[in-house]
């Protein structure tokens, strides 16, 4: 009957409007819930019955039902917060969360209330972990797949691999004055023929090469002038300086390779009657050249020796004995060598030289094994075209070069020395003292303040994060617009292999199938003196005050302690260095090598190839940037670079890329969702990028509570990506998205629902009264 239908229709309205009020209540209740998306409910009528009317069939509604209920995904406003891990999405997308307690349980949320928990994971208040991509620190790109974001609480140390030092060197500094004083006496009576006095010596240039120089002076007693003077480069016969009919007592020469300017001064030469005539130069022994006695070649397969007396730095005589053996079919007996080196000898080869130098010689000894003196230097299998060696006087840093290029074999003669003009067995040494030469690690201050014009210091780090001070010293040279520089660390912190080896200066090389061995036991004193020296070199400026060339640059071999050229006198990097390390780094700067950990690079005692290779790989390699880099065969300048202007010496800028260990102090997030860690050691490291996901139908996501959503078949699969790409929104750090519920709108809906509910209730009341009247008809 119709009245009963009216009751049920009104009841459906009450039921639907009750649900509508529940939705309004839920929206109002979540007015302050972060990122809450208010729901909207809509209703539809129910058509269930047809009735006949005078105009035909008609339809009668049976009440109301719920048509749809879904969240409104419009953007909410942002609330600023003090937490850097509070994140909001400006635009489309959801944060991706995973439950660590169950695999594959993935949730999505707009609520960015995140914090870092005790294990470093970025989580929401329920402990679900935020998903993102890890960032490669070097390239800055994301790596791998989406994973749990875990913030590193500590920053591991990073060893220094590049030093930037930009300075200005005062162009007003005076040039260095290098002077070689000559002494002697020449007397010529008036009317007598002019007399010539000569001397020869070697100048050791900054390359360590001995340049033989000969000086000839001709005195005219009648004119009381020098008829002539000549200063000759003996190797080529080139006249470096000359003059005639002059009273000049000084001349400046330029060395042929390094172009160093040297003043030769013979103003102390006297002209007194009765004194011995002659010319000499002061200085210690620097070069010994061997020859055949009376031009008779020495025999092969026989030990030949010669005793030589040299002058040390204090002018004292030092006795030496030099042994040579040229092998042609018959090697010397192993027992011919001193016992301490027998196990170091390679297989001895034909057509090769073997040599030893002792101080002092033992009386009556004819074989090296019989010598009781100190072994200064030895070598085996020395090439016939490389007949040279070096040694140091025992306990000193006085280096003496040995050369036997003039020694021939195949006869029955003896060894002799090519004597200097003064009749000595050796050539006196005149050395250009560089910053490298003046460094003495045995002193409290290895380099005196008078030895350089400027220095600058910065701190670098080894692989363990230990800080070390590195100082760069600068000084003028005798060449215009040329400075020398020395890079050094604290000698006490220098742990390179040569610093603790009893015999550091050892070389083993191969020439085809022949193993060549050289050793300088007497070099131990030098290596101790040069502890701390990392690099020495020279820079040349142009007339605009900019560096135009690096040249004559060296570093110290961490194994042997010997100085190794890495850039030649033309400014070109050396292609095959003795120490085996690269010359130019990836940025185009020259490489310094250092070791603060004490890596063992020796093969005595033998190491496996893998162990030795690992030790060489662990040597700290540091690029040195003065604002100039090498590319395509030339040195090129950067926008900020070392200069030589007429203003005070100063450090304009310095930096290095190493760090000690540090601890996380704060986190920051940018609009691209990159989480950056700020550590106590000063490092600022991009760590992670927050991942976002979006859906084709986000309204169809399943609410999981706690501001979380789940994927459904109706929402479609998630499309993940970086913030700000592919339609995804950007990240607003220090912000939270507020609820998008409009309270005024909800109140209006509340009123309309209330009135509808009230009207439905009245319909039921009226229908009840009508039924009562109907029942009363029976009475």
XYZ file of C-alpha atoms in Angstrom:
779
model
C 0.000 0.000 0.000
C 1.194 3.626 -0.679
C 1.450 4.675 2.964
C 3.871 1.877 3.762
C 5.982 2.861 0.765
C 6.141 6.402 2.118
C 7.534 5.089 5.400
C 10.306 3.135 3.703
C 11.176 6.003 1.332
C 11.559 8.367 4.284
C 13.612 5.772 6.123
C 16.042 5.570 3.171
C 16.371 9.313 3.289
C 17.170 9.200 6.995
C 19.773 6.510 6.374
C 21.467 8.395 3.493
C 21.421 11.742 5.298
C 22.842 10.056 8.374
C 25.798 8.858 6.311
C 26.081 12.361 4.886
C 26.275 13.800 8.375
C 28.965 11.218 9.202
C 31.013 12.438 6.252
C 30.601 16.060 7.366
C 31.528 15.077 10.882
C 34.651 13.282 9.647
C 35.662 16.285 7.551
C 35.187 18.680 10.458
C 36.990 16.315 12.850
C 40.038 16.268 10.540
C 40.099 20.006 10.016
C 43.611 20.141 11.575
C 44.902 16.812 10.243
C 47.997 17.334 8.077
C 47.352 16.754 4.372
C 43.846 15.442 5.075
C 41.677 15.333 1.990
C 38.023 16.086 2.734
C 35.472 13.610 1.386
C 32.391 14.453 -0.651
C 29.188 12.420 -0.569
C 26.477 12.596 -3.216
C 23.000 11.038 -3.296
C 20.754 9.527 -5.932
C 17.063 8.608 -6.023
C 15.710 5.051 -6.085
C 13.173 4.133 -8.740
C 11.589 0.791 -7.964
C 7.815 0.804 -8.716
C 5.548 1.497 -11.670
C 1.911 2.555 -11.210
C -0.973 3.103 -13.603
C -2.211 6.614 -14.107
C -4.956 8.111 -16.234
C -2.265 9.163 -18.657
C -0.630 5.816 -18.659
C 2.091 4.028 -16.700
C 4.141 6.117 -14.260
C 7.112 5.637 -11.929
C 7.117 6.193 -8.212
C 10.395 6.795 -6.342
C 11.255 4.566 -3.402
C 13.591 6.963 -1.574
C 17.257 8.024 -1.664
C 20.582 6.187 -1.740
C 24.283 7.166 -1.662
C 25.567 7.828 -5.165
C 29.299 8.341 -4.540
C 31.750 8.926 -1.717
C 35.374 9.875 -2.528
C 38.102 12.243 -1.302
C 38.682 15.636 -2.856
C 42.397 15.761 -3.863
C 42.743 19.508 -4.202
C 45.961 21.081 -2.867
C 45.834 22.218 0.753
C 47.586 25.339 2.007
C 51.078 25.116 3.595
C 52.062 25.614 7.185
C 55.659 26.649 7.900
C 57.516 24.626 10.528
C 60.961 24.601 12.151
C 61.773 21.028 11.143
C 63.766 20.623 7.902
C 62.327 17.117 7.463
C 58.753 18.396 7.383
C 57.966 18.231 3.676
C 55.008 19.254 1.588
C 54.260 18.547 -2.057
C 53.442 21.592 -4.159
C 51.437 19.918 -6.903
C 50.580 16.337 -7.721
C 52.059 13.246 -6.167
C 52.464 11.219 -3.000
C 55.377 10.312 -0.781
C 56.193 6.602 -0.891
C 56.441 4.725 2.406
C 57.297 1.125 3.205
C 56.673 -0.915 6.294
C 60.020 -2.429 7.404
C 58.157 -5.213 9.217
C 56.548 -6.672 6.120
C 57.999 -6.984 2.647
C 56.104 -5.370 -0.203
C 53.744 -3.422 2.056
C 53.858 -0.025 0.307
C 51.832 3.021 1.289
C 51.376 6.500 -0.140
C 50.786 9.752 1.671
C 50.617 13.505 1.269
C 51.502 13.966 4.937
C 55.202 14.886 5.090
C 55.681 14.795 8.849
C 59.011 12.922 8.787
C 61.812 12.482 11.267
C 65.129 10.658 11.461
C 64.977 7.685 13.820
C 67.793 6.110 15.793
C 69.150 4.048 12.896
C 69.168 7.050 10.573
C 66.057 6.099 8.576
C 63.691 8.853 7.517
C 60.281 7.710 8.797
C 56.761 8.961 9.404
C 55.300 8.987 12.960
C 54.199 5.357 12.523
C 57.737 4.221 11.678
C 57.172 3.649 7.964
C 60.311 4.405 5.955
C 60.371 7.074 3.273
C 61.612 5.889 -0.128
C 64.154 7.701 -2.306
C 67.272 7.445 -4.450
C 70.821 7.644 -3.143
C 72.949 10.403 -4.703
C 76.483 9.840 -5.938
C 78.651 12.406 -4.182
C 80.998 12.890 -7.117
C 78.601 13.064 -10.043
C 75.562 14.368 -8.164
C 73.315 11.884 -9.993
C 70.905 9.442 -8.395
C 71.998 5.817 -8.283
C 70.192 2.500 -8.017
C 66.510 1.893 -7.365
C 64.122 3.382 -4.827
C 65.095 2.283 -1.343
C 64.768 3.239 2.295
C 66.283 6.658 2.932
C 68.944 6.279 5.636
C 70.915 9.361 6.665
C 74.596 8.884 7.467
C 75.213 10.085 11.000
C 78.927 10.462 10.348
C 81.027 11.643 7.446
C 84.017 9.412 6.661
C 87.354 11.149 6.087
C 88.373 12.018 2.548
C 92.039 12.291 1.692
C 93.155 15.413 -0.100
C 93.527 14.924 -3.834
C 93.740 18.562 -4.978
C 95.274 21.707 -3.513
C 94.414 25.163 -4.823
C 96.912 27.875 -3.910
C 96.604 31.216 -5.681
C 99.178 33.832 -4.722
C 100.674 37.070 -5.895
C 104.465 37.210 -5.894
C 105.927 40.687 -5.641
C 107.573 41.657 -8.937
C 109.693 44.215 -7.065
C 111.755 41.536 -5.299
C 115.416 41.642 -6.256
C 116.890 38.877 -8.382
C 119.127 36.321 -6.743
C 122.837 36.951 -7.206
C 124.857 33.810 -7.953
C 128.574 34.447 -7.945
C 131.569 32.183 -8.430
C 134.785 33.770 -7.060
C 138.088 32.822 -8.668
C 141.425 33.084 -6.913
C 145.011 33.016 -8.060
C 148.033 35.039 -9.069
C 149.608 35.932 -12.395
C 152.683 38.154 -12.698
C 154.054 39.437 -16.002
C 156.858 41.969 -16.095
C 156.466 44.917 -18.435
C 157.605 43.925 -21.905
C 157.286 40.181 -21.289
C 154.786 38.122 -23.325
C 151.274 37.886 -21.851
C 150.583 34.861 -19.669
C 147.432 32.723 -19.641
C 146.055 31.119 -16.513
C 143.168 28.639 -16.585
C 140.886 26.665 -14.322
C 137.954 24.363 -14.822
C 135.117 23.306 -12.565
C 131.561 22.049 -12.783
C 128.404 23.978 -12.098
C 125.583 21.744 -10.884
C 122.405 23.311 -12.221
C 118.924 22.977 -10.779
C 118.448 19.810 -12.858
C 121.322 18.205 -10.976
C 123.401 18.152 -14.160
C 127.086 18.944 -13.928
C 127.999 21.608 -16.466
C 131.796 21.671 -17.082
C 133.099 25.215 -17.336
C 136.600 26.353 -18.334
C 137.939 29.844 -17.644
C 140.956 31.261 -19.516
C 142.489 34.592 -18.471
C 145.428 36.193 -20.333
C 147.282 38.966 -18.461
C 149.369 41.644 -20.205
C 151.980 43.085 -17.832
C 152.759 45.994 -20.156
C 149.215 47.349 -20.461
C 148.168 46.069 -17.053
C 145.062 44.738 -18.699
C 143.580 41.417 -19.587
C 144.472 40.753 -23.172
C 141.499 38.419 -23.240
C 139.198 36.290 -21.172
C 137.042 33.366 -22.234
C 134.498 31.329 -20.330
C 133.781 28.096 -22.224
C 131.178 25.366 -21.961
C 133.580 22.453 -22.298
C 131.044 19.886 -23.477
C 130.310 21.764 -26.699
C 133.160 24.281 -26.839
C 130.623 27.137 -26.812
C 132.034 30.437 -25.548
C 129.624 31.715 -22.929
C 131.419 35.024 -22.327
C 134.569 36.702 -23.661
C 136.400 39.997 -23.757
C 139.661 41.573 -24.985
C 142.001 44.374 -23.881
C 139.968 45.044 -20.786
C 140.307 45.769 -17.106
C 137.035 43.963 -16.414
C 137.206 41.397 -13.646
C 133.661 40.095 -13.900
C 131.527 38.439 -16.533
C 128.018 37.031 -16.470
C 127.273 33.748 -18.163
C 124.005 31.932 -18.806
C 123.883 28.200 -18.280
C 122.994 26.394 -21.510
C 120.035 24.383 -20.196
C 118.450 26.180 -17.256
C 119.428 29.685 -18.476
C 120.582 30.513 -14.963
C 122.695 33.677 -14.851
C 125.964 33.340 -12.976
C 128.549 35.999 -12.248
C 132.153 34.831 -12.694
C 134.364 37.088 -10.568
C 138.173 37.093 -10.795
C 138.730 40.405 -9.024
C 140.704 38.580 -6.300
C 143.346 37.441 -8.786
C 146.593 39.190 -7.785
C 149.696 40.210 -9.774
C 152.537 39.810 -7.311
C 156.038 38.854 -8.281
C 157.320 35.691 -6.691
C 153.954 34.095 -6.040
C 153.026 30.901 -7.795
C 151.057 31.615 -10.914
C 147.736 29.911 -11.407
C 143.967 30.178 -11.194
C 141.649 28.151 -9.063
C 138.127 28.087 -7.737
C 137.195 27.175 -4.178
C 134.742 24.415 -3.461
C 134.433 20.705 -2.690
C 134.719 17.804 -5.110
C 131.782 17.485 -7.453
C 132.826 15.298 -10.393
C 135.297 12.479 -10.984
C 136.009 11.503 -14.590
C 137.943 8.318 -15.316
C 140.157 7.595 -18.302
C 142.683 5.033 -19.498
C 146.196 5.460 -18.177
C 148.470 6.492 -21.076
C 145.520 5.931 -23.428
C 145.874 2.178 -22.953
C 142.486 0.389 -22.615
C 141.894 -1.653 -19.489
C 141.422 -5.443 -19.686
C 137.989 -7.054 -19.801
C 136.693 -9.556 -17.207
C 139.092 -8.142 -14.644
C 138.570 -5.916 -11.629
C 140.407 -2.616 -12.080
C 140.574 -0.036 -9.319
C 141.889 3.449 -8.782
C 142.474 5.461 -5.622
C 141.255 9.044 -5.666
C 141.635 11.831 -3.113
C 138.856 14.426 -3.040
C 138.044 17.503 -1.000
C 135.017 17.530 1.271
C 132.915 20.586 2.039
C 135.332 21.625 4.798
C 138.390 21.357 2.570
C 139.618 18.105 4.086
C 141.095 15.321 1.964
C 139.015 12.168 1.672
C 140.431 8.944 0.210
C 138.269 6.809 -2.080
C 138.698 3.635 -4.110
C 136.695 2.986 -7.259
C 136.323 -0.521 -8.752
C 135.247 -1.228 -12.354
C 134.621 -4.543 -14.117
C 133.598 -4.906 -17.764
C 132.065 -8.302 -18.395
C 132.655 -9.982 -21.740
C 131.968 -13.677 -21.382
C 133.294 -14.162 -17.866
C 131.317 -12.725 -14.953
C 133.085 -11.941 -11.702
C 132.751 -14.468 -8.927
C 129.916 -13.817 -6.537
C 132.469 -13.877 -3.734
C 134.283 -10.930 -5.349
C 131.520 -8.705 -4.001
C 131.091 -7.643 -0.366
C 128.980 -10.110 1.585
C 126.262 -7.560 2.377
C 125.255 -7.203 -1.284
C 125.706 -10.710 -2.657
C 122.043 -11.621 -2.200
C 121.027 -8.401 -3.980
C 123.013 -9.060 -7.140
C 121.035 -9.695 -10.324
C 122.176 -12.225 -12.911
C 125.331 -10.629 -14.322
C 125.235 -9.993 -18.074
C 127.826 -9.658 -20.833
C 128.587 -6.264 -22.334
C 127.824 -4.634 -18.991
C 129.762 -2.784 -16.297
C 129.872 -3.431 -12.559
C 131.220 -0.801 -10.186
C 131.754 -0.111 -6.466
C 133.024 2.920 -4.513
C 134.577 2.637 -1.035
C 135.684 5.147 1.619
C 138.433 4.790 2.760
C 140.324 2.166 0.727
C 141.822 -0.830 2.464
C 145.582 -1.220 2.035
C 146.455 -4.171 -0.195
C 142.871 -4.942 -1.219
C 142.489 -5.965 -4.868
C 138.882 -7.119 -4.807
C 135.775 -5.351 -3.495
C 135.175 -8.215 -1.054
C 138.504 -7.431 0.658
C 137.554 -3.829 1.427
C 136.910 -2.898 5.048
C 135.881 0.672 4.279
C 132.326 1.975 3.860
C 130.565 1.009 0.643
C 129.286 4.304 -0.772
C 127.744 3.129 -4.032
C 127.542 0.092 -6.293
C 125.900 -1.057 -9.469
C 125.603 -4.162 -11.611
C 124.822 -4.567 -15.312
C 125.336 -0.908 -16.113
C 124.893 -0.189 -19.814
C 127.988 0.588 -21.878
C 126.315 3.805 -23.014
C 125.346 4.930 -19.491
C 128.708 4.836 -17.767
C 127.940 7.071 -14.814
C 127.154 6.807 -11.139
C 126.744 8.961 -8.043
C 127.643 8.663 -4.377
C 127.844 10.732 -1.223
C 130.785 11.067 1.074
C 130.112 9.009 4.181
C 127.731 10.730 6.577
C 127.303 13.840 4.417
C 125.043 15.232 1.733
C 128.004 16.016 -0.520
C 127.131 14.367 -3.793
C 129.915 13.406 -6.194
C 129.206 12.254 -9.733
C 131.336 9.531 -11.298
C 131.794 9.230 -15.054
C 133.820 6.680 -17.045
C 132.643 7.481 -20.575
C 136.295 7.793 -21.656
C 137.313 4.373 -20.341
C 137.929 1.838 -23.110
C 138.424 -1.919 -22.753
C 140.370 -4.575 -24.605
C 143.870 -3.722 -23.485
C 146.130 -4.204 -20.467
C 146.218 -0.707 -19.010
C 145.061 0.885 -15.782
C 142.513 3.474 -14.774
C 143.374 7.142 -14.489
C 141.508 10.354 -13.718
C 140.931 13.215 -16.097
C 142.494 15.884 -13.957
C 141.302 19.421 -13.527
C 143.492 22.341 -14.562
C 144.818 22.545 -11.015
C 146.038 18.938 -11.271
C 143.465 17.524 -8.853
C 141.795 14.149 -9.385
C 138.388 15.792 -9.360
C 136.535 18.855 -10.576
C 135.465 21.324 -7.930
C 131.784 21.903 -7.569
C 129.945 25.211 -7.823
C 126.341 24.532 -6.959
C 123.331 26.763 -7.513
C 121.649 26.528 -4.146
C 117.923 26.069 -4.583
C 115.202 25.880 -1.960
C 115.548 22.112 -2.259
C 119.281 22.281 -1.526
C 118.761 24.544 1.478
C 116.103 22.379 3.112
C 117.486 20.490 6.120
C 114.991 18.370 8.045
C 117.471 17.896 10.893
C 116.999 21.503 11.949
C 114.123 22.800 14.055
C 113.360 25.171 11.193
C 114.233 23.234 8.007
C 114.215 26.366 5.862
C 115.438 29.645 7.327
C 113.337 32.761 6.739
C 116.241 34.274 4.805
C 116.117 31.440 2.280
C 112.763 32.436 0.739
C 110.736 35.546 -0.018
C 107.256 34.226 0.740
C 105.460 31.184 2.060
C 101.867 30.066 2.542
C 100.518 27.151 4.583
C 97.341 25.091 4.409
C 96.018 21.929 6.046
C 95.452 18.711 4.102
C 94.146 15.296 5.178
C 95.340 11.738 4.713
C 93.031 8.760 4.135
C 92.430 8.370 7.885
C 91.356 11.994 8.202
C 94.483 13.085 10.071
C 95.331 16.733 9.334
C 98.784 17.709 8.083
C 100.199 21.109 7.309
C 101.694 21.665 3.882
C 103.747 24.780 3.196
C 104.664 26.227 -0.181
C 107.787 28.397 -0.238
C 108.634 30.858 -3.016
C 111.895 32.587 -3.877
C 113.308 34.679 -6.711
C 115.947 33.208 -8.989
C 118.684 34.835 -11.020
C 116.397 34.853 -14.076
C 113.951 37.649 -14.774
C 110.323 36.748 -14.067
C 111.239 33.311 -12.728
C 110.363 32.036 -9.249
C 111.259 28.736 -7.661
C 108.859 26.993 -5.296
C 109.150 24.201 -2.762
C 106.240 22.156 -1.405
C 106.955 20.560 1.970
C 105.259 18.997 4.981
C 106.379 18.552 8.579
C 109.393 16.179 8.423
C 108.185 14.381 11.551
C 104.951 13.457 9.748
C 106.625 12.284 6.551
C 106.320 8.484 6.527
C 107.444 7.728 2.998
C 109.289 4.466 2.599
C 112.723 6.048 2.178
C 112.473 7.812 5.553
C 112.783 4.561 7.514
C 114.823 2.404 5.120
C 118.416 1.689 6.171
C 119.350 1.796 2.461
C 116.724 3.929 0.766
C 118.350 4.737 -2.573
C 117.926 1.489 -4.505
C 116.917 1.103 -8.120
C 116.035 -2.076 -9.979
C 115.179 -1.654 -13.645
C 115.095 -3.866 -16.695
C 116.664 -3.250 -20.092
C 115.319 -5.986 -22.306
C 116.175 -9.249 -20.581
C 118.848 -7.655 -18.378
C 118.144 -6.551 -14.812
C 120.081 -3.447 -13.810
C 120.718 -2.770 -10.133
C 121.994 0.447 -8.551
C 122.324 1.271 -4.898
C 123.709 4.231 -2.962
C 124.021 3.237 0.706
C 125.678 6.597 1.392
C 122.453 8.354 0.360
C 120.858 7.676 3.734
C 122.033 11.008 5.126
C 120.594 12.943 2.197
C 117.192 11.261 2.478
C 117.013 12.106 6.164
C 117.886 15.709 5.371
C 115.196 15.901 2.672
C 112.387 14.411 4.761
C 109.285 16.506 4.256
C 110.113 17.733 0.744
C 107.275 16.854 -1.627
C 107.945 18.915 -4.756
C 110.357 21.465 -6.161
C 109.895 23.462 -9.337
C 110.033 26.718 -11.210
C 107.418 28.984 -12.742
C 108.041 31.639 -15.338
C 105.855 34.734 -15.660
C 105.258 36.803 -18.756
C 105.506 40.587 -18.900
C 101.849 40.894 -17.854
C 102.547 39.072 -14.608
C 100.877 35.781 -15.581
C 102.501 32.369 -15.462
C 103.437 31.244 -18.941
C 105.338 28.088 -18.092
C 106.107 25.452 -15.496
C 109.506 23.910 -16.000
C 112.242 22.004 -14.205
C 109.733 20.571 -11.757
C 110.548 17.622 -9.520
C 109.061 15.502 -6.788
C 110.715 13.111 -4.359
C 110.404 9.390 -5.076
C 108.578 7.898 -2.032
C 110.578 4.682 -2.397
C 114.149 5.869 -2.973
C 114.090 9.479 -1.752
C 115.718 10.554 -5.000
C 114.526 13.630 -6.829
C 112.465 12.781 -9.925
C 111.889 15.169 -12.807
C 108.237 15.426 -13.853
C 108.365 18.568 -16.045
C 111.461 19.226 -18.163
C 113.309 22.445 -18.903
C 110.989 23.135 -21.860
C 107.872 22.925 -19.718
C 106.711 19.583 -21.090
C 105.578 16.803 -18.732
C 107.914 13.811 -18.605
C 106.216 10.862 -20.253
C 107.875 8.056 -18.273
C 108.882 9.025 -14.747
C 111.296 6.995 -12.669
C 108.889 6.754 -9.718
C 106.106 5.343 -11.927
C 103.388 7.818 -10.954
C 101.408 10.045 -13.293
C 102.735 13.542 -13.891
C 99.507 15.383 -14.675
C 96.236 14.669 -12.875
C 92.694 14.497 -14.183
C 92.275 18.261 -13.773
C 95.483 19.038 -15.669
C 97.596 19.978 -12.624
C 100.994 18.483 -11.675
C 100.842 15.669 -9.128
C 102.569 15.665 -5.730
C 102.991 12.336 -3.941
C 102.883 11.963 -0.162
C 102.647 9.205 2.418
C 101.639 9.863 6.023
C 100.785 6.214 6.782
C 104.118 4.417 6.289
C 103.449 2.239 3.243
C 106.130 -0.324 2.420
C 107.273 0.081 -1.185
C 110.417 -2.050 -0.974
C 110.986 -5.316 -2.726
C 113.750 -6.065 -0.214
C 112.464 -8.051 1.628
C 110.395 -9.323 -1.315
C 106.699 -8.499 -1.477
C 104.080 -10.064 -3.697
C 103.230 -8.119 -6.816
C 99.697 -7.602 -5.476
C 100.919 -6.243 -2.145
C 103.420 -3.934 -3.786
C 100.870 -2.718 -6.331
C 98.381 -2.019 -3.531
C 100.981 -0.037 -1.598
C 101.830 2.066 -4.655
C 98.129 2.612 -5.299
C 97.647 3.858 -1.728
C 100.318 6.530 -2.063
C 98.508 9.842 -1.685
C 98.490 11.649 -5.015
C 97.671 15.368 -4.830
C 97.186 17.754 -7.724
C 98.755 21.176 -7.167
C 96.799 24.042 -8.694
C 98.423 27.458 -9.062
C 95.624 28.535 -11.399
C 97.236 26.932 -14.444
C 96.623 23.562 -16.031
C 98.238 21.557 -18.804
C 96.165 20.702 -21.858
C 96.929 19.983 -25.507
C 100.653 20.561 -25.102
C 100.534 23.917 -23.314
C 99.942 25.491 -19.912
C 96.649 27.358 -19.795
C 95.428 29.891 -17.281
C 92.232 29.933 -15.263
C 90.215 32.992 -14.269
C 91.824 33.000 -10.812
C 95.543 32.355 -11.040
C 98.907 33.007 -9.476
C 100.410 36.297 -10.612
C 103.543 38.416 -10.373
C 102.434 42.000 -9.885
C 104.238 44.909 -8.276
C 102.391 44.595 -4.993
C 102.962 42.765 -1.747
C 103.345 39.005 -1.610
C 99.990 37.591 -0.596
C 97.797 34.514 -0.730
C 94.693 35.385 -2.708
C 92.907 32.075 -2.313
C 93.602 28.591 -1.066
C 91.527 25.467 -0.700
C 91.793 21.694 -0.660
C 89.278 18.923 -1.140
C 90.093 16.687 1.828
C 88.200 16.312 5.091
C 88.643 14.786 8.490
C 85.909 12.655 10.057
C 82.733 14.545 10.965
C 79.325 14.089 12.555
C 75.924 15.097 11.277
C 74.894 18.507 12.547
C 71.864 19.304 10.423
C 69.862 18.335 7.368
C 68.464 20.543 4.651
C 66.083 19.745 1.783
C 65.650 21.677 -1.459
C 62.706 21.970 -3.840
C 63.990 19.038 -5.882
C 63.707 16.794 -2.849
C 67.475 16.492 -2.310
C 68.380 15.788 1.310
C 71.765 17.333 2.123
C 73.781 16.516 5.232
C 75.784 19.234 6.987
C 78.641 17.711 8.986
C 80.934 18.993 11.713
C 83.983 18.694 9.454
C 82.537 21.296 7.100
C 81.323 18.860 4.479
C 77.996 19.530 2.815
C 77.003 16.273 1.108
C 73.919 15.633 -1.057
C 72.744 12.292 0.277
C 69.298 11.326 -1.025
C 66.497 12.455 -3.317
C 62.946 11.880 -2.112
C 60.876 9.823 -4.555
C 57.275 10.702 -5.464
C 54.496 8.651 -7.017
C 51.274 9.587 -8.791
C 48.219 7.672 -10.022
C 45.877 8.017 -12.960
C 42.918 8.012 -10.544
C 44.204 9.076 -7.118
C 40.591 9.472 -5.872
C 40.248 5.705 -6.123
C 43.084 4.988 -3.679
C 42.176 2.977 -0.623
C 42.420 4.830 2.677
C 44.531 2.844 5.152
C 44.317 5.210 8.120
C 47.103 7.305 9.535
C 46.952 9.618 6.489
C 47.998 6.665 4.327
C 46.652 5.329 1.044
C 46.995 2.029 -0.734
C 47.004 1.245 -4.417
C 43.839 -0.320 -5.843
C 42.907 -1.741 -9.217
C 40.723 1.306 -9.821
C 43.534 3.792 -9.003
C 45.944 2.219 -11.436
C 49.639 1.445 -10.741
C 51.933 4.163 -9.339
C 54.145 6.207 -11.663
C 57.309 7.170 -9.763
C 59.762 9.945 -10.537
C 61.820 12.860 -9.292
C 60.035 15.836 -7.789
C 59.275 18.456 -10.410
C 59.316 16.006 -13.336
C 56.630 14.191 -15.341
C 53.790 16.153 -13.801
C 54.926 15.571 -10.217
C 54.990 18.477 -7.802
C 58.025 20.068 -6.207
C 59.032 19.788 -2.560
C 58.421 22.554 -0.030
C 60.835 21.979 2.899
C 60.062 23.160 6.423
C 56.382 22.945 5.509
C 53.349 20.756 6.057
C 50.288 20.602 3.879
C 47.126 21.499 5.792
C 43.704 19.873 5.480
C 41.790 21.024 2.433
C 38.473 20.984 4.357
C 36.486 24.246 4.062
C 34.721 24.707 7.420
C 32.120 27.125 6.031
C 31.205 24.712 3.293
C 30.888 21.900 5.821
C 28.585 23.989 8.022
C 26.312 24.734 5.069
C 26.194 21.037 4.238
C 25.514 20.277 7.866
C 22.467 22.626 7.810
C 21.082 21.208 4.593
C 21.539 17.642 5.804
C 19.927 18.504 9.121
C 16.901 20.085 7.406
C 16.561 17.142 5.042
C 16.778 14.715 7.948
C 14.155 16.763 9.858
C 11.805 16.755 6.860
C 12.199 12.997 6.392
C 11.406 12.509 10.045
C 8.234 14.628 9.656
C 7.204 12.552 6.661
C 7.335 9.446 8.802
C 5.311 11.174 11.531
C 2.600 12.279 9.092
C 2.516 8.873 7.450
C 2.074 7.318 10.898
C -0.889 9.622 11.582
C -2.455 8.663 8.270
C -2.042 4.978 9.097
C -3.656 5.593 12.464
C -6.694 7.149 10.732
C -6.811 4.200 8.392
C -6.845 1.759 11.288
C -9.567 3.771 13.019
C -11.901 3.107 10.078
C -12.577 -0.328 11.586
C -14.112 1.240 14.605
